[in-house]
Short mmCIF file of C-alpha atoms and ligand atoms in Angstrom, two decimals:
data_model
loop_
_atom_site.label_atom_id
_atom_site.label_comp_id
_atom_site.label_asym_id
_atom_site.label_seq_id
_atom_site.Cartn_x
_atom_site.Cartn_y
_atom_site.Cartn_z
CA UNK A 1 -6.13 8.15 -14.35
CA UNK A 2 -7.07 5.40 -11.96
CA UNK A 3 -6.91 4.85 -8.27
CA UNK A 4 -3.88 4.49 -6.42
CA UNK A 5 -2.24 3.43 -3.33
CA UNK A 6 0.67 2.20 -1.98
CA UNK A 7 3.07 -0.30 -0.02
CA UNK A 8 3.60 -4.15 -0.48
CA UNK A 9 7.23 -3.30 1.44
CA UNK A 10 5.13 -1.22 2.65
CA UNK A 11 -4.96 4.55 7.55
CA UNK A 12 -7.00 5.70 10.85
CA UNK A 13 -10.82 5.03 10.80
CA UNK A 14 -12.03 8.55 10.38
CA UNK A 15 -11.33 8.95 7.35
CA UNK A 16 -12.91 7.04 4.21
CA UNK A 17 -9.82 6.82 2.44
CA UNK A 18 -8.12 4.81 4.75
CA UNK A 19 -9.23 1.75 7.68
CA UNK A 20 -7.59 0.62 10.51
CA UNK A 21 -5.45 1.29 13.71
CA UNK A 22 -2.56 3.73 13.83
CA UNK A 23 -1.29 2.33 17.17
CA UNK A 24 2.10 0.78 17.95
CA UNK A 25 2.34 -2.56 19.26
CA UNK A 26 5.28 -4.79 20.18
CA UNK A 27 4.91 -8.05 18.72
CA UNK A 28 7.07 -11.76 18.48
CA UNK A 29 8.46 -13.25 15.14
CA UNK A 30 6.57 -16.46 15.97
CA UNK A 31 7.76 -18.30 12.74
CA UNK A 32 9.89 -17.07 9.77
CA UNK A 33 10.06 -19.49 6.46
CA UNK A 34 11.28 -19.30 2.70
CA UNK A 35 8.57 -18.87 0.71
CA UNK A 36 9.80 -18.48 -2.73
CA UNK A 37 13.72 -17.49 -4.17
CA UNK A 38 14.39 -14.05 -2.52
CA UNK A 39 11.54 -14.41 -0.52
CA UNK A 40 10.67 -14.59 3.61
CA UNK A 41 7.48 -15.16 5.17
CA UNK A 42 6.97 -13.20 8.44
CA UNK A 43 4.16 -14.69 11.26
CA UNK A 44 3.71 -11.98 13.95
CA UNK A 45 2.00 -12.86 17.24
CA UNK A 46 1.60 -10.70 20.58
CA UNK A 47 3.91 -12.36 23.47
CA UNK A 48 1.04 -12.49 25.57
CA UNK A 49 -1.08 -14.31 22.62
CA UNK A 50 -3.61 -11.43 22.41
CA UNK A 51 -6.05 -10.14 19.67
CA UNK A 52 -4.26 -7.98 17.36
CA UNK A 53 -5.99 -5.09 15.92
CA UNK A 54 -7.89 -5.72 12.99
CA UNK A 55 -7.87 -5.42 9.58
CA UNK A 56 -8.89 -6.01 5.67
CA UNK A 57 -7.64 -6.87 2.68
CA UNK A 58 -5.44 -4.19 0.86
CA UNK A 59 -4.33 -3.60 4.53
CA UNK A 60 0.00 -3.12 5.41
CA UNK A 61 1.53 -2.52 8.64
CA UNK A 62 5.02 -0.74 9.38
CA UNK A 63 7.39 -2.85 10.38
CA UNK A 64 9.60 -1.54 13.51
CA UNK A 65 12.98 -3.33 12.98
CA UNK A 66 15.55 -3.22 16.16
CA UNK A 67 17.60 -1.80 14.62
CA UNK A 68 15.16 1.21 14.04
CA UNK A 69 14.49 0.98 10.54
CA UNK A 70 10.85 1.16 9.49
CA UNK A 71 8.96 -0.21 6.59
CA UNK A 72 5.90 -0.81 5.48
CA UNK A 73 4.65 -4.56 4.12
CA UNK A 74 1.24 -5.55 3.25
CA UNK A 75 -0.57 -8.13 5.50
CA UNK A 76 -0.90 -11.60 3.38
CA UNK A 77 -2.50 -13.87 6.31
CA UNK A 78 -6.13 -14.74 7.00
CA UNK A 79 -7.85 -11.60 8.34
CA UNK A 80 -10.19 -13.97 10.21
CA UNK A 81 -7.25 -14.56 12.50
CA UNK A 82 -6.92 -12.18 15.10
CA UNK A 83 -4.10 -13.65 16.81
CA UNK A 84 -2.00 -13.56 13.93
CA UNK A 85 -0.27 -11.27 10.92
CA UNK A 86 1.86 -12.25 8.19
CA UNK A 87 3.80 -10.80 5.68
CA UNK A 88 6.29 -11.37 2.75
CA UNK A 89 9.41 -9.61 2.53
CA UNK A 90 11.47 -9.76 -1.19
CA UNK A 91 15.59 -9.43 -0.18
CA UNK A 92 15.74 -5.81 -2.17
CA UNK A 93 19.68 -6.22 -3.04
CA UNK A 94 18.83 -2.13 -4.12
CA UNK A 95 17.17 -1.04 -1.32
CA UNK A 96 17.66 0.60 2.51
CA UNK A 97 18.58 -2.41 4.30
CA UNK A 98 15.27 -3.23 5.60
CA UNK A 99 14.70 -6.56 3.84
CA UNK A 100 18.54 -7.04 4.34
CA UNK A 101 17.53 -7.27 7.81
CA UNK A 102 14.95 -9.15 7.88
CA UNK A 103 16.40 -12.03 5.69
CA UNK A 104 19.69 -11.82 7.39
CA UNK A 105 19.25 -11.18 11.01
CA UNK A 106 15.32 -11.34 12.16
CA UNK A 107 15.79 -14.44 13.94
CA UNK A 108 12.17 -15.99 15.53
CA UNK A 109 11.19 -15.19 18.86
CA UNK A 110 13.03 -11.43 18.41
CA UNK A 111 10.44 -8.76 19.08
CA UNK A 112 9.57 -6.06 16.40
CA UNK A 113 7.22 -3.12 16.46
CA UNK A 114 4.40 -3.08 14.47
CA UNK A 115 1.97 -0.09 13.60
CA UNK A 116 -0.99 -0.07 11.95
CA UNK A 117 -3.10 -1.71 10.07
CA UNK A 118 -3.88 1.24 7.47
CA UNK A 119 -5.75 0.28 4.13
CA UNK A 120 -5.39 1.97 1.13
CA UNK A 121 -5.79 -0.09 -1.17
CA UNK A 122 -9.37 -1.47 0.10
CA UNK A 123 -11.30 -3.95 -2.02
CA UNK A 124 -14.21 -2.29 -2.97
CA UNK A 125 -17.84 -4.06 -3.58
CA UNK A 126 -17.58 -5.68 -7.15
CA UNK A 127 -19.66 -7.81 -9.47
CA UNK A 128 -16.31 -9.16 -11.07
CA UNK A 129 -12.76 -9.04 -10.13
CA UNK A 130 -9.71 -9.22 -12.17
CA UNK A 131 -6.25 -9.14 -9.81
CA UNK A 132 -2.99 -8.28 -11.75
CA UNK A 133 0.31 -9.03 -9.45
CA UNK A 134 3.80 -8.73 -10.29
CA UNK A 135 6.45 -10.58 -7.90
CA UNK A 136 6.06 -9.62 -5.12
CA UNK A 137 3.22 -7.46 -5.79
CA UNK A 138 0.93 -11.01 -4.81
CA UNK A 139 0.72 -9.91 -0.83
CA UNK A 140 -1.64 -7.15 -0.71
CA UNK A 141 -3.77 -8.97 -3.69
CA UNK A 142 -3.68 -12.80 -1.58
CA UNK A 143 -6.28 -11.72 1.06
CA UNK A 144 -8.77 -10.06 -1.55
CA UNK A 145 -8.63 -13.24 -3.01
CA UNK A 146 -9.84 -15.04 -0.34
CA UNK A 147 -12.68 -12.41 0.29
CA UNK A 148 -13.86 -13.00 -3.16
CA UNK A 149 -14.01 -16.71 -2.39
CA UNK A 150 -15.33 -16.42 0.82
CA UNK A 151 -18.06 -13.54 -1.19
CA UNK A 152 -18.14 -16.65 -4.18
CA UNK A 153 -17.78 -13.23 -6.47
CA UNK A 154 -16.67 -14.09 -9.23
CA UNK A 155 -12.65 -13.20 -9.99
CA UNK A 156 -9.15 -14.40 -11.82
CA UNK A 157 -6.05 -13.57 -10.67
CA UNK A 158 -2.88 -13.01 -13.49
CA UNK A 159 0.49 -13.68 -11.79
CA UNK A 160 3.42 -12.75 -13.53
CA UNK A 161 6.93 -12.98 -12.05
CA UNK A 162 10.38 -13.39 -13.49
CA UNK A 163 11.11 -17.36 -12.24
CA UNK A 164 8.32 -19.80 -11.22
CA UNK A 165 10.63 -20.54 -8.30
CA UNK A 166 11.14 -16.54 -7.49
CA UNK A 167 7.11 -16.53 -7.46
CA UNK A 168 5.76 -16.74 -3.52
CA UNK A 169 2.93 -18.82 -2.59
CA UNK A 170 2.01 -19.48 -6.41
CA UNK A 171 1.66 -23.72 -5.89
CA UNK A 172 -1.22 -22.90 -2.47
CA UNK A 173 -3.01 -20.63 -4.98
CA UNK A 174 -2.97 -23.10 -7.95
CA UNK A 175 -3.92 -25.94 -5.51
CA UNK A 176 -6.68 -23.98 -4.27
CA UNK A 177 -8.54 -22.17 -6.93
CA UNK A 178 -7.28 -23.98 -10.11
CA UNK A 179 -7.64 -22.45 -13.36
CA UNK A 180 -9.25 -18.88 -12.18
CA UNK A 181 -5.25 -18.12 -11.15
CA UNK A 182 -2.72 -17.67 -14.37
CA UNK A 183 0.84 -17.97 -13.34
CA UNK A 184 2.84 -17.01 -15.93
CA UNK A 185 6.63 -16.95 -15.38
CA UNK A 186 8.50 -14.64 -17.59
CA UNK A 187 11.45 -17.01 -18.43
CA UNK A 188 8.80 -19.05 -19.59
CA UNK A 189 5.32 -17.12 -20.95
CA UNK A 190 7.30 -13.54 -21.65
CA UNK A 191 5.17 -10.89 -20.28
CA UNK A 192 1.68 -10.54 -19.15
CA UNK A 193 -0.90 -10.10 -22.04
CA UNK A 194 -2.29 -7.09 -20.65
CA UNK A 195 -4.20 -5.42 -23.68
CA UNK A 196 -6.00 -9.10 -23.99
CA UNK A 197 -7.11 -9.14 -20.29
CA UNK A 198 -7.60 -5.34 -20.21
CA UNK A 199 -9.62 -5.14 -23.76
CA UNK A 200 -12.39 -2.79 -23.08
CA UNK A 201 -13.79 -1.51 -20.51
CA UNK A 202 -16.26 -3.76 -18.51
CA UNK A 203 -18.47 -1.59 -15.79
CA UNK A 204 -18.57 -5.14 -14.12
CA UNK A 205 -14.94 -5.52 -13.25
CA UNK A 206 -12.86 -3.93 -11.12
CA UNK A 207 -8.57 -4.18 -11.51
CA UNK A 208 -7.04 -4.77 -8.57
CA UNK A 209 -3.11 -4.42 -9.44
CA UNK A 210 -0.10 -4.30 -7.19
CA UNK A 211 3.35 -4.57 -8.93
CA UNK A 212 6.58 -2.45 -10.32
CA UNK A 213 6.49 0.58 -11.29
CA UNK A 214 6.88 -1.11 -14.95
CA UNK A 215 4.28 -3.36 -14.55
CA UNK A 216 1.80 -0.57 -12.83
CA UNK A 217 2.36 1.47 -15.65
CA UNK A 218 1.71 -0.72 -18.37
CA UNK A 219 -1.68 -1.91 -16.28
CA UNK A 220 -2.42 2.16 -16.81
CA UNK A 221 -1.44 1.81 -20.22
CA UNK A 222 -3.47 -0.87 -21.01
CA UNK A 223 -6.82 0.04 -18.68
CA UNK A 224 -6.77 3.66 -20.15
CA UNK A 225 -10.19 3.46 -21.42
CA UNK A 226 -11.56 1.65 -17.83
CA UNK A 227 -12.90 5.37 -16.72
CA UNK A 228 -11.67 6.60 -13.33
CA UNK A 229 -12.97 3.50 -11.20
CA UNK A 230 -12.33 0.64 -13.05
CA UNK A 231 -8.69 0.13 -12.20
CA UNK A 232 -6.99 0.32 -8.60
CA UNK A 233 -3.19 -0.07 -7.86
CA UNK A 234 -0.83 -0.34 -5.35
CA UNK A 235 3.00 0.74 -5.60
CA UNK A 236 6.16 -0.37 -3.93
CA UNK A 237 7.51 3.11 -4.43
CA UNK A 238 6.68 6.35 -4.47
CA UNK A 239 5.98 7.50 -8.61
CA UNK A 240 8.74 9.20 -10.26
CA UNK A 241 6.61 10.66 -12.71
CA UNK A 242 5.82 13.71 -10.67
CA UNK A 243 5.87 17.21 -12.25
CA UNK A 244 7.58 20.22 -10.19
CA UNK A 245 5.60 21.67 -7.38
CA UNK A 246 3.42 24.23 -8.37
CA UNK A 247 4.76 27.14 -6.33
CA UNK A 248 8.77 27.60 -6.18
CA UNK A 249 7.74 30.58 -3.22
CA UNK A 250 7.07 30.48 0.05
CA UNK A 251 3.30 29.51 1.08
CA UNK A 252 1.75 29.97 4.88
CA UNK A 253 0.43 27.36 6.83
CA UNK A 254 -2.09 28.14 9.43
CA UNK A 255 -2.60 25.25 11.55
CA UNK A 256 -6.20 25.61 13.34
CA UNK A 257 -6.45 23.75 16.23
CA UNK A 258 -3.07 24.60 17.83
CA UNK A 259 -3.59 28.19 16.58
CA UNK A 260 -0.28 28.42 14.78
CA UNK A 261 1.08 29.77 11.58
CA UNK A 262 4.00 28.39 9.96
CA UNK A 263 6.09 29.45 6.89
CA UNK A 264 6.92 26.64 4.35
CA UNK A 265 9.66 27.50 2.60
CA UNK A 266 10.88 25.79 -0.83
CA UNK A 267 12.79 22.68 -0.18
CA UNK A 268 11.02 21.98 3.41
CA UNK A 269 8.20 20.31 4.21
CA UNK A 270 4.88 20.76 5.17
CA UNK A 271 5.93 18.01 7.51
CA UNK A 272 9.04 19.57 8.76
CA UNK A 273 7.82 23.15 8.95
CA UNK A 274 4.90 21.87 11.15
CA UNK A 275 7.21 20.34 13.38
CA UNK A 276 9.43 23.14 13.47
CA UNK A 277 6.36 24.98 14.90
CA UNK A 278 6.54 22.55 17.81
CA UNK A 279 3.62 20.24 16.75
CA UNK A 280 3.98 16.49 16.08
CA UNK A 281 2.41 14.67 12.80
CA UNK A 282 2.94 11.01 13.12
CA UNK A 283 4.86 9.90 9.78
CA UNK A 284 6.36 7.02 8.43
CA UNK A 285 7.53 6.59 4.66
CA UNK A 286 7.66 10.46 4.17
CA UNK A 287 7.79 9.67 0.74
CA UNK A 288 3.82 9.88 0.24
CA UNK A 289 3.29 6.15 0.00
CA UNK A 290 2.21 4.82 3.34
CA UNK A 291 -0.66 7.21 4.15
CA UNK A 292 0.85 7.58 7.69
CA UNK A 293 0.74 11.80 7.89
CA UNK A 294 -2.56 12.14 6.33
CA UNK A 295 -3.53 15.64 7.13
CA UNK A 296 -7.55 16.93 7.11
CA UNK A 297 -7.48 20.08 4.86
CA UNK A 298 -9.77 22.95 5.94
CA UNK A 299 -9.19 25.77 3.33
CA UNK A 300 -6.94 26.13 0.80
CA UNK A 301 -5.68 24.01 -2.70
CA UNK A 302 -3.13 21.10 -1.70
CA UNK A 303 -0.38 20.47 -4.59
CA UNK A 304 -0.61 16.95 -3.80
CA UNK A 305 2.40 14.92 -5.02
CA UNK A 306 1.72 11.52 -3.00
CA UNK A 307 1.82 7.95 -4.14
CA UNK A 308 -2.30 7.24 -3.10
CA UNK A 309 -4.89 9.42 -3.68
CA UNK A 310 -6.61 8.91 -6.42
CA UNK A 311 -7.78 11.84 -8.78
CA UNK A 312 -10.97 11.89 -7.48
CA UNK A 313 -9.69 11.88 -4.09
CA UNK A 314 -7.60 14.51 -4.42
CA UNK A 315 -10.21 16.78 -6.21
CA UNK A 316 -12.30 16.84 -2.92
CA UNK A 317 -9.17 19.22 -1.38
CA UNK A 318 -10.11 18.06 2.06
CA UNK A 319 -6.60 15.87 3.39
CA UNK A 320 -2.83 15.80 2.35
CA UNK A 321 -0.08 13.76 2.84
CA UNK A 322 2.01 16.52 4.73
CA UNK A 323 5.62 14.77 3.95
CA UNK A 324 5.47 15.58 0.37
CA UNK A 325 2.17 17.58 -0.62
CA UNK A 326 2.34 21.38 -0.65
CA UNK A 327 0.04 24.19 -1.72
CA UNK A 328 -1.47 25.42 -4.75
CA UNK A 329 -2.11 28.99 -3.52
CA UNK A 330 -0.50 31.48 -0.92
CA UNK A 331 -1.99 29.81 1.55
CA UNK A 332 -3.20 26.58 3.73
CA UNK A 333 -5.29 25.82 6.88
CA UNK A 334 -5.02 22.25 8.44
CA UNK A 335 -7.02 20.58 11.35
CA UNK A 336 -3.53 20.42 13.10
S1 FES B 401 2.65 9.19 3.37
FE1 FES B 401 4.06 8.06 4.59
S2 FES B 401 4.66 9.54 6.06
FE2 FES B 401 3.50 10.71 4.66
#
C-alpha cells in the first residue's frame, strides 16, 4: 500500500500530516485564462493586495463559489508569491457544477472565498524524484517541480493526457526543463509505460503521482514492490474500493473536551452525530478527501475509510476524518 492523499479539484499546522491555514478569506479573481482544452486558469489576489497565507507544494485550497458551492483545487502558482494563488479547474461535464461554474460564470474581479491552504500531499525530502500526472492531475505535481529545481534534486516528470491540446501548461514545462519532462499524449504515445518507469524498487526515488482513479491505480499496480514509502498519490475522488464498515451496530462517542457522549448510529456520521450533540467540526468534502474534519483520536480503534491517510498513518490510531471514518470497537474518545 502506498501513501495517499487527495484533491486536485480539490491541513492545520498541528498536526504532521497536514500544513497550512484553515482560515477563510475573501479573495478577487484577478485574471482567469484558457490554459489547455477544458481547462481554466484561476489567479486569486486579496482586494486590498495583502499577503495571503502561505503554503507548499502538494498544497489545495477550497474554493467558496457565490453561489455556495465548495471545492477543493490544488494551488499550481509560485509559492514564493505571497500575493498570489492559482489554480486549474478541468470543465467536469460529470460532475456537481462546480467547474460548470467556474468556466461559465466566474467572471474576473468577482470575489470568491477561499480556505486553506492544507497539504496532504507534501513533498517529502528525496534524493530522486519521479512525478507521474494524468490530465489534470499536473497542478498539485507543477510546484514540486519547481522545488526540485529550485533544490537542483534531481527529478523527471511523465505527463500523460488524452490530447496534447487537452494537456495544461505542458509547452512552459517543456520550454523550461527540456527532456527531464515526457509528455506523452494518448492519441498519440497510447498509455504511460508504467512497469518501465516503475521497474524495481529504487530506495532513492520517491513517486509523486496525482491522476484518475485509473491511472492511480495502475501507478499502485505497477509500484507494488516500492515498500510503503516509495510511492505517494493524490486523488480527485474519494476511492471506491472501500470494504463495508466494520461494525453494522451502534458505537459511542465520547467527546472529551466538551464532556459529551454521543451515539453513532449506522448510516450517520461521526460528523453528523457530533453535531447533533451541539458541537461544530469544520468540514468540507465530507467525502474523506480534503482533510478538512481531521479529528485527534484519544482512545479507541478508528475504521478509517478516508481518501488520505496512508497505512502507516492510520496504524498510529491517533486522528480521523470524522465525515466518513467510524469505529472499530464499541467505543471512541475524541479531543472534541
Ligand atoms: S475529509 Fe473533507 S470534510 Fe472530512
Amino acid at each position: 500500500m502506498v501513501g495517499t492523499s487527495v484533491v486536485a479539484e480539490g491541513a492545520t499546522s498541528t498536526d504532521p500530516r497536514r500544513t497550512g491555514s484553515s482560515s477563510a478569506v475573501t479573495l478577487t479573481v484577478a485574471a482567469k485564462e484558457t490554459v489547455a482544452e477544458g481547462v481554466v486558469s484561476l489567479t486569486l489576489t486579496h482586494p486590498n493586495g495583502g499577503r495571503l497565507p502561505d503554503w507548499t507544494p502538494g498544497s489545495h485550497i477550497d474554493l467558496i463559489l457565490p453561489d455556495g458551492t465548495t471545492r477543493q483545487y490544488s494551488l499550481c502558482g509560485d509559492r514564493w508569491d505571497a500575493h498570489t494563488y492559482r489554480v486549474a479547474v478541468l470543465r467536469e461535464p460529470a460532475g456537481r457544477g462546480g467547474s460548470a461554474y467556474v468556466h461559465d460564470r466566474l467572471r474576473p474581479g468577482d470575489r470568491v472565498g477561499v480556505g486553506g491552504p492544507r497539504n496532504n500531499f507534501p513533498l517529502v525530502p528525496s534524493e530522486k524524484y519521479l512525478f507521474i500526472a494524468g490530465g489534470i492531475g499536473i497542478t498539485p505535481l507543477l510546484p514540486m517541480v519547481r522545488q526540485a529545481e529550485l533544490l537542483a534534486t534531481e527529478w523527471q516528470l511523465l505527463y500523460g493526457g488524452r490530447t496534447r491540446a487537452s494537456m495544461a501548461f505542458r509547452e512552459e514545462l517543456a520550454a523550461a526543463y527540456g527532456e527531464r519532462v515526457h509528455i506523452v499524449p494518448q492519441d498519440e504515445c497510447g498509455l504511460l509505460d508504467l512497469n518501465a518507469w516503475l521497474e524495481g524498487p529504487n530506495a532513492d526515488t520517491k513517486v509523486y503521482c496525482c491522476g484518475p482513479a485509473p491511472l492511480l491505480a495502475a501507478v499502485e499496480q505497477a509500484a507494488a514492490s516500492w515498500g510503503p514509502y516509495g510511492l505517494r498519490t493524490e486523488r480527485f475522488t474519494a476511492r471506491t474500493d472501500q470494504a463495508e464498515p466494520l461494525r453494522a451496530t451502534p458505537f459511542e462517542v465520547e467527546l472529551r473536551r466538551s464532556g459529551r457522549a454521543v451515539t453513532v448510529s449506522p448510516g450517520v456520521s461521526v460528523l453528523e452525530a457530533v453535531r447533533g450533540a451541539g458541537v461544530d467540526v469544520l468540514s468540507s468534502c465530507e467525502q474523506g478527501t480534503c482533510g478538512t474534519c481531521l479529528t485527534p483520536v484519544v482512545e479507541g480503534r478508528p475504521d478509517h475509510r478516508d481518501s488520505i491517510l496512508t497505512d502507516h498513518q492510520r496504524a498510529a490510531n491517533d486522528c480521523m476524518f470524522v465525515c466518513v471514518s467510524r469505529a472499530c470497537g464499541d467505543r471512541l474518545v475524541l479531543d472534541l
